[in-house]
Coordinates of C-alpha atoms and ligand atoms in Angstrom, one line a residue:
V14 CA 35.7 62.6 76.6
S15 CA 38.7 61.1 75.2
L16 CA 41.5 61.1 77.4
A17 CA 43.5 62.1 74.3
R18 CA 41.8 65.4 75.1
C19 CA 43.0 65.4 78.7
P20 CA 46.7 66.1 78.2
T21 CA 47.4 67.6 81.8
I22 CA 46.5 66.6 85.3
A23 CA 43.9 69.4 85.4
D24 CA 42.0 68.1 82.6
V25 CA 41.9 64.7 84.0
R26 CA 40.9 66.1 87.5
R27 CA 38.1 68.2 85.8
Q28 CA 36.6 65.0 84.4
A29 CA 37.3 62.5 87.1
L30 CA 35.2 65.5 89.5
R31 CA 32.7 65.3 86.9
R32 CA 31.8 61.3 87.6
I33 CA 32.1 60.9 91.4
P34 CA 29.8 61.8 93.9
R35 CA 30.0 65.0 95.9
F36 CA 31.2 63.2 98.8
A37 CA 33.6 60.9 97.2
R38 CA 35.1 64.2 96.1
A39 CA 35.4 65.7 99.2
F40 CA 37.3 62.5 100.5
L41 CA 39.4 63.0 97.6
E42 CA 40.0 67.2 97.1
S43 CA 39.5 68.4 101.3
G44 CA 42.6 68.6 103.4
T45 CA 41.7 70.3 107.2
G46 CA 40.4 73.1 108.7
D47 CA 40.0 75.4 105.7
D48 CA 41.9 73.6 102.8
L49 CA 44.8 75.8 103.0
C50 CA 47.8 74.2 103.3
A51 CA 46.2 71.8 100.2
A52 CA 45.4 75.0 98.0
R53 CA 49.1 76.0 98.8
N54 CA 50.5 72.9 97.7
E55 CA 49.2 73.5 94.5
I56 CA 50.1 76.8 93.9
R57 CA 54.2 76.1 95.4
F58 CA 55.4 74.6 92.5
A59 CA 54.3 77.7 90.0
A60 CA 56.9 79.8 92.0
E61 CA 59.7 78.3 90.9
R62 CA 61.8 78.7 87.8
L63 CA 64.6 76.1 85.9
V64 CA 66.6 77.6 83.9
P65 CA 67.9 75.8 80.6
V66 CA 71.3 75.1 78.8
H67 CA 71.0 74.9 75.2
L68 CA 74.4 75.4 73.7
V69 CA 76.2 72.1 74.6
S70 CA 76.1 68.8 73.3
R71 CA 74.3 66.3 75.2
G72 CA 72.0 63.1 74.7
P73 CA 68.3 61.8 74.7
P74 CA 66.9 62.5 78.5
D75 CA 67.3 59.2 80.4
T76 CA 64.8 59.7 83.4
S77 CA 66.2 56.7 85.5
T78 CA 67.6 56.7 88.7
T79 CA 68.9 54.6 91.3
L80 CA 66.7 53.9 94.7
F81 CA 67.6 51.4 97.7
G82 CA 70.3 49.6 95.0
R83 CA 67.4 49.6 92.6
R84 CA 66.9 50.9 89.1
Q85 CA 64.1 53.4 89.3
P86 CA 63.0 54.1 84.9
V87 CA 61.3 57.0 86.3
P88 CA 61.6 59.4 90.1
F89 CA 58.1 58.8 90.9
G90 CA 55.9 56.5 92.5
V91 CA 51.8 56.3 93.6
A92 CA 51.6 57.2 96.7
P93 CA 49.6 55.4 99.5
I94 CA 46.4 55.8 99.7
G95 CA 43.5 55.2 102.1
L96 CA 39.9 53.8 101.1
A97 CA 41.0 54.8 97.5
G98 CA 38.1 52.4 96.3
L99 CA 35.7 55.1 98.1
I100 CA 36.7 57.3 94.9
W101 CA 36.0 54.6 92.2
P102 CA 36.1 51.1 92.8
G103 CA 39.4 49.3 92.2
A104 CA 41.1 52.3 92.8
E105 CA 43.9 51.0 93.8
R106 CA 44.1 47.8 91.2
R107 CA 43.9 51.0 88.4
M108 CA 46.6 52.6 90.5
A109 CA 48.8 49.5 90.3
N110 CA 48.5 48.8 87.2
A111 CA 49.6 52.4 85.8
A112 CA 52.8 51.9 87.8
A113 CA 53.2 48.3 86.6
K114 CA 53.2 49.4 83.4
I115 CA 56.1 51.5 83.5
G116 CA 58.3 50.1 86.3
A117 CA 56.9 52.9 88.8
P118 CA 56.2 51.7 92.4
F119 CA 53.2 51.4 93.7
C120 CA 53.1 51.8 97.7
L121 CA 49.9 50.0 99.0
S122 CA 48.1 52.1 102.5
T123 CA 46.8 50.3 105.8
F124 CA 43.8 51.4 105.0
A125 CA 44.0 49.9 101.5
T126 CA 40.5 48.3 100.1
W127 CA 42.7 45.7 98.3
T128 CA 44.5 43.3 99.5
I129 CA 48.4 43.0 100.6
E130 CA 48.7 39.5 99.0
E131 CA 47.0 40.5 95.6
A132 CA 48.7 43.8 95.2
A133 CA 52.3 42.2 95.9
A134 CA 51.1 39.5 93.6
L135 CA 50.7 42.2 90.3
L136 CA 53.4 44.1 91.4
G137 CA 56.6 41.8 93.2
R138 CA 59.1 44.0 94.6
Q139 CA 57.4 47.7 93.3
C140 CA 54.5 46.8 95.6
W141 CA 55.6 48.9 99.2
F142 CA 53.0 48.7 101.9
Q143 CA 52.4 51.9 104.5
L144 CA 52.1 51.2 108.1
Y145 CA 50.1 53.3 110.6
P146 CA 51.7 52.0 114.1
T147 CA 48.6 50.8 115.9
H148 CA 47.9 50.3 119.3
D149 CA 47.4 47.0 119.4
R150 CA 51.4 45.5 118.8
A151 CA 50.0 41.8 117.7
V152 CA 48.2 43.8 114.8
Q153 CA 51.0 45.8 113.6
A154 CA 53.4 42.7 113.9
D155 CA 50.4 40.2 111.8
L156 CA 50.4 42.9 109.0
L157 CA 54.3 42.7 108.9
E158 CA 54.5 39.4 108.8
R159 CA 52.1 39.0 106.1
C160 CA 54.4 42.1 104.2
R161 CA 56.8 39.6 104.5
A162 CA 55.0 36.6 103.5
A163 CA 54.1 38.6 100.2
C164 CA 58.3 39.3 99.6
I165 CA 57.3 42.9 100.0
D166 CA 60.8 44.4 101.2
T167 CA 60.1 48.1 101.3
L168 CA 57.8 49.6 104.0
V169 CA 56.7 53.3 104.8
V170 CA 55.5 53.9 108.5
T171 CA 53.6 57.0 108.3
V172 CA 54.3 59.4 111.5
D173 CA 52.1 62.2 110.6
V174 CA 48.7 61.3 112.1
P175 CA 49.3 62.0 115.6
V176 CA 45.5 62.2 116.7
H177 CA 42.0 61.3 114.3
N178 CA 41.5 63.8 111.7
R179 CA 38.8 66.7 112.3
R180 CA 37.2 65.7 108.9
E181 CA 35.6 69.0 108.5
G182 CA 35.2 68.7 104.3
L183 CA 33.2 65.4 104.9
R184 CA 31.1 66.7 107.5
R185 CA 30.2 69.5 105.0
A186 CA 29.3 67.0 102.8
S187 CA 27.5 64.8 105.4
L188 CA 30.0 62.2 104.8
G189 CA 29.7 61.0 108.6
M190 CA 32.1 57.9 110.2
P191 CA 30.6 55.4 110.8
L192 CA 29.7 54.9 107.4
R193 CA 26.2 55.3 106.8
L194 CA 24.2 55.4 103.5
G195 CA 21.2 58.0 104.5
P196 CA 19.2 60.3 102.1
R197 CA 21.6 62.9 101.9
L198 CA 24.5 60.3 100.1
A199 CA 21.8 58.4 98.3
F200 CA 21.1 61.6 96.3
D201 CA 23.9 62.6 96.0
A202 CA 25.0 58.8 94.4
M203 CA 21.9 58.9 92.3
R204 CA 24.0 61.8 90.2
A205 CA 26.5 59.6 89.5
P206 CA 25.2 56.3 88.3
R207 CA 28.8 55.2 86.7
W208 CA 30.3 55.5 90.3
T209 CA 27.0 54.0 91.9
F210 CA 26.7 50.9 89.6
E211 CA 30.1 50.0 89.4
T212 CA 30.0 50.4 93.3
L213 CA 27.2 48.1 94.2
S214 CA 29.1 45.7 92.1
A215 CA 31.9 45.8 93.7
G216 CA 30.4 46.4 97.6
F217 CA 31.4 49.3 99.8
P218 CA 34.9 50.0 100.1
R219 CA 36.5 48.6 103.3
P220 CA 40.2 48.4 104.4
A221 CA 40.4 44.9 103.3
N222 CA 43.4 44.1 105.2
L223 CA 42.2 44.9 108.3
I224 CA 38.8 43.4 108.2
R225 CA 40.0 40.3 109.9
Y226 CA 41.5 41.9 113.2
V227 CA 38.0 43.4 114.0
G228 CA 36.0 39.7 114.1
D229 CA 35.2 37.0 111.9
G230 CA 32.3 36.8 109.7
A231 CA 30.1 40.3 108.8
V232 CA 31.9 43.2 110.6
S233 CA 29.7 46.3 111.1
E234 CA 30.3 49.5 110.3
T235 CA 29.7 50.4 113.9
A236 CA 32.5 47.6 114.6
L237 CA 35.0 48.8 112.4
F238 CA 34.7 52.3 113.2
S239 CA 35.1 51.7 117.0
F240 CA 38.3 49.3 115.5
L241 CA 39.7 52.0 113.4
Y242 CA 39.2 54.6 116.2
Q243 CA 40.8 52.4 119.0
Q244 CA 43.9 51.5 116.9
F245 CA 44.7 54.7 114.8
G246 CA 45.3 58.6 114.9
R247 CA 48.3 57.8 117.7
P248 CA 51.5 59.9 118.5
T249 CA 54.4 57.5 116.5
D250 CA 57.7 58.5 118.8
E251 CA 61.6 57.6 118.2
D252 CA 61.2 54.5 120.0
D253 CA 58.2 53.3 118.3
L254 CA 59.9 53.4 114.9
R255 CA 63.3 51.8 116.7
A256 CA 61.1 48.6 118.2
I257 CA 59.8 48.6 113.5
R258 CA 63.6 49.3 112.8
A259 CA 64.2 45.9 114.8
A260 CA 61.0 44.3 113.5
W261 CA 61.4 44.9 109.8
P262 CA 64.5 43.5 108.1
G263 CA 64.0 45.2 104.9
T264 CA 63.9 48.1 103.5
L265 CA 62.6 51.0 106.4
V266 CA 60.9 54.5 105.1
V267 CA 59.7 57.5 107.5
K268 CA 56.8 59.2 106.0
G269 CA 55.5 62.6 106.8
I270 CA 58.7 64.6 107.9
L271 CA 58.8 68.2 107.9
G272 CA 62.0 69.4 109.9
P273 CA 65.5 68.8 110.6
D274 CA 65.1 67.6 114.2
D275 CA 62.0 64.7 113.0
A276 CA 64.7 63.9 109.9
R277 CA 67.7 63.2 112.7
R278 CA 65.2 61.1 114.9
A279 CA 64.3 59.1 111.9
A280 CA 67.5 58.5 111.2
A281 CA 68.9 57.7 114.3
A282 CA 66.1 55.2 114.8
G283 CA 67.0 53.7 111.1
A284 CA 65.4 54.7 108.4
D285 CA 66.8 53.9 105.4
A286 CA 64.9 56.8 103.7
L287 CA 62.4 59.6 104.2
V288 CA 59.4 61.1 102.7
V289 CA 59.2 65.0 103.4
S290 CA 55.5 65.6 103.1
N291 CA 52.8 67.1 104.5
H292 CA 50.2 64.4 103.8
G293 CA 48.3 66.6 100.9
G294 CA 47.6 69.2 103.3
R295 CA 45.1 67.0 105.2
Q296 CA 46.7 67.0 108.4
L297 CA 47.7 70.5 109.6
D298 CA 46.7 73.5 108.1
A299 CA 49.3 75.9 108.4
A300 CA 52.2 72.9 107.6
P301 CA 54.5 74.5 105.7
H302 CA 55.4 72.8 102.2
P303 CA 58.3 70.1 101.6
L304 CA 60.3 72.1 99.1
D305 CA 60.5 75.3 101.9
V306 CA 62.0 72.5 104.3
L307 CA 64.0 70.5 102.2
P308 CA 67.3 72.5 102.2
A309 CA 67.1 71.5 106.3
V310 CA 66.4 68.8 106.4
R311 CA 69.3 67.5 104.0
E312 CA 72.0 69.5 106.0
A313 CA 70.3 67.6 109.4
V314 CA 71.0 63.7 107.6
G315 CA 73.9 64.5 105.4
Q316 CA 73.9 63.9 101.5
E317 CA 73.7 59.7 102.1
L318 CA 69.9 59.5 102.7
P319 CA 67.4 59.4 99.7
L320 CA 64.8 62.2 100.7
L321 CA 61.4 61.3 99.0
L322 CA 59.0 64.2 98.7
D323 CA 55.2 64.5 97.6
S324 CA 52.2 67.3 98.0
G325 CA 50.9 69.0 95.3
L326 CA 52.8 67.6 92.2
R327 CA 50.8 67.5 88.9
S328 CA 53.3 67.9 86.3
G329 CA 56.4 66.4 84.8
S330 CA 57.5 69.9 85.3
D331 CA 56.8 69.5 89.3
I332 CA 59.1 66.3 89.2
A333 CA 61.9 68.0 88.2
V334 CA 61.3 71.4 90.1
A335 CA 61.5 68.7 93.4
L336 CA 64.6 67.3 91.9
A337 CA 66.5 70.3 90.7
H338 CA 66.0 71.5 94.6
G339 CA 67.5 68.3 95.9
A340 CA 64.7 65.8 96.7
D341 CA 66.2 61.7 95.7
F342 CA 61.9 60.9 94.4
T343 CA 58.6 61.7 94.4
F344 CA 55.2 60.5 95.2
H345 CA 51.6 61.6 93.9
G346 CA 48.3 61.1 95.3
R347 CA 45.5 63.1 94.0
S348 CA 47.2 63.3 90.4
F349 CA 46.5 58.8 90.0
L350 CA 43.3 59.1 92.2
Y351 CA 41.9 61.4 89.1
G352 CA 43.2 59.3 86.5
A353 CA 41.2 56.2 88.6
A354 CA 38.3 58.0 88.8
A355 CA 38.3 59.9 85.1
H356 CA 38.5 56.3 82.4
Q357 CA 39.5 52.9 83.1
C358 CA 42.6 53.5 81.5
G359 CA 42.8 57.0 83.3
A360 CA 45.7 56.2 85.6
E361 CA 47.6 54.7 83.0
H362 CA 47.3 58.2 81.1
V363 CA 48.3 59.9 84.1
A364 CA 51.3 57.9 84.4
D365 CA 51.9 58.7 80.9
I366 CA 51.3 62.4 81.5
L367 CA 53.9 63.0 84.2
A368 CA 56.6 60.2 82.5
A369 CA 56.4 62.1 79.4
G370 CA 56.1 65.3 80.3
F371 CA 59.2 65.0 83.1
A372 CA 61.5 64.0 80.2
N373 CA 60.2 66.4 78.0
V374 CA 61.0 69.1 80.8
M375 CA 64.7 67.8 81.1
A376 CA 65.1 67.7 77.4
Q377 CA 64.1 71.4 77.3
L378 CA 66.8 72.5 80.1
G379 CA 69.3 69.9 78.7
C380 CA 69.8 67.8 81.1
E381 CA 70.9 64.0 80.4
R382 CA 70.7 62.9 83.4
V383 CA 68.2 62.9 86.3
A384 CA 71.5 64.3 88.1
D385 CA 72.0 66.9 86.1
L386 CA 69.0 69.1 87.3
R387 CA 70.5 69.5 90.3
Q388 CA 72.0 72.9 89.1
R389 CA 68.8 74.2 87.0
T390 CA 67.1 75.9 89.7
G391 CA 66.1 79.9 89.3
A392 CA 65.5 82.5 90.9
S393 CA 61.5 81.7 92.3
G394 CA 59.0 83.8 90.7
Ligands
LIG25 C1 41.9 60.5 99.8 C2 43.4 60.6 100.2 C3 43.9 59.2 100.6 C4 45.1 59.2 101.7 N1 45.4 58.0 102.8 C5 46.8 57.8 102.9 C6 47.0 56.7 103.8 O1 46.6 56.1 104.0 N2 48.2 56.4 104.7 C7 49.4 58.1 103.9 O2 50.2 57.7 104.2 N3 48.6 58.8 103.2 C8 47.9 59.1 102.9 N4 47.6 59.9 102.2 C9 48.4 60.8 101.5 C10 49.2 60.4 100.0 O3 50.0 59.5 100.8 C11 50.1 61.8 100.1 O4 51.1 61.8 101.3 C12 49.4 62.6 99.2 O5 48.2 62.5 98.5 C13 50.0 63.7 98.5 O6 49.9 64.7 98.1 P1 48.8 65.1 96.8 O7 47.7 64.1 96.6 O8 48.9 66.7 96.6 O9 49.5 64.3 95.6 C14 46.1 59.9 101.7 C15 45.9 61.1 100.6 C16 44.4 61.5 99.7 C17 44.1 62.4 98.9

């Protein structure tokens, strides 16, 4: 199917899901528990209305915003995705190329299958790094040092994984940890020949930035799993954030905030921005949607602290809704992953859908500047 026949993210998603094995679909789509939060995320935006203004003169829409003193051509970026290479080999590079093409930020995950150094070389200052705080502080310090050396200046600390995920969706698809290619997975892979061919050429995906801390030479899946199990899935408290703040001279963003008290704690620890996020529904099935907690979070931290938002956005209209409700910027996880899996240029296509769709909605609403969106919220439907 040609991308021209995939004008919405839903079309790109359908195409992507056809091309990847069942276990990769499970990894991409699943939330946690009964997947209720992930399902609610997507329908949450459908309940919102934006009211147009027609009879005033205005220029064409300017979709740019300013974030951390820097001009951003569009109010969205690529969210951090761990093990993106499992969804499509080289997915991170595809998503990064898409971000680079429109000048948007790309956030590299701690669990990325692509290195800090390569990502930063491609994206320059628009490469952000997402950190899961580690049990062994020397590992964390070394990761931050590598970011500094690569001239990355925006660090995103994710705080909403205090415990290992139970991964029900992955168990259902027989994708156990440590990863083992048993007969069930081999059967699924055979039914996705293109994915399998490219995975065999690229090598099985691994967290490229962490392998060196596990051991020298060939690192077994078992050794890797026990390292990941020991280092991650732990609470991050305000003191941990203060320690990171003291060690990190650049911009510090805290991701995974869903309430005013945590927002205040993150701000007090020195955060320069927050990502109001329920992690795409992957951590807590009963979690609220970021849109519903945004007013309380805003009230807690005042007007100045940028509030970035993700979870369930699938169109330019969803971006407009988020900004109309007071978010300053948005991030997108699955939308870009669908693109990366659907086609070689699919992630770029997704960036175009979001950028052109957002500009169209601004024009339709009669908004010349992004800030004008704030006056366009209507009654919920
Ligand atoms: C497959 C997958 C892997 C993810 N890995 C990470 C990660 O390593 N670090 C992180 O902070 N968030 C991670 N997230 C969450 C995203 O950064 C983002 O919060 C979420 O995808 C937004 O929701 P959306 O997918 O509906 O756009 C992951 C999400 C998905 C779908």
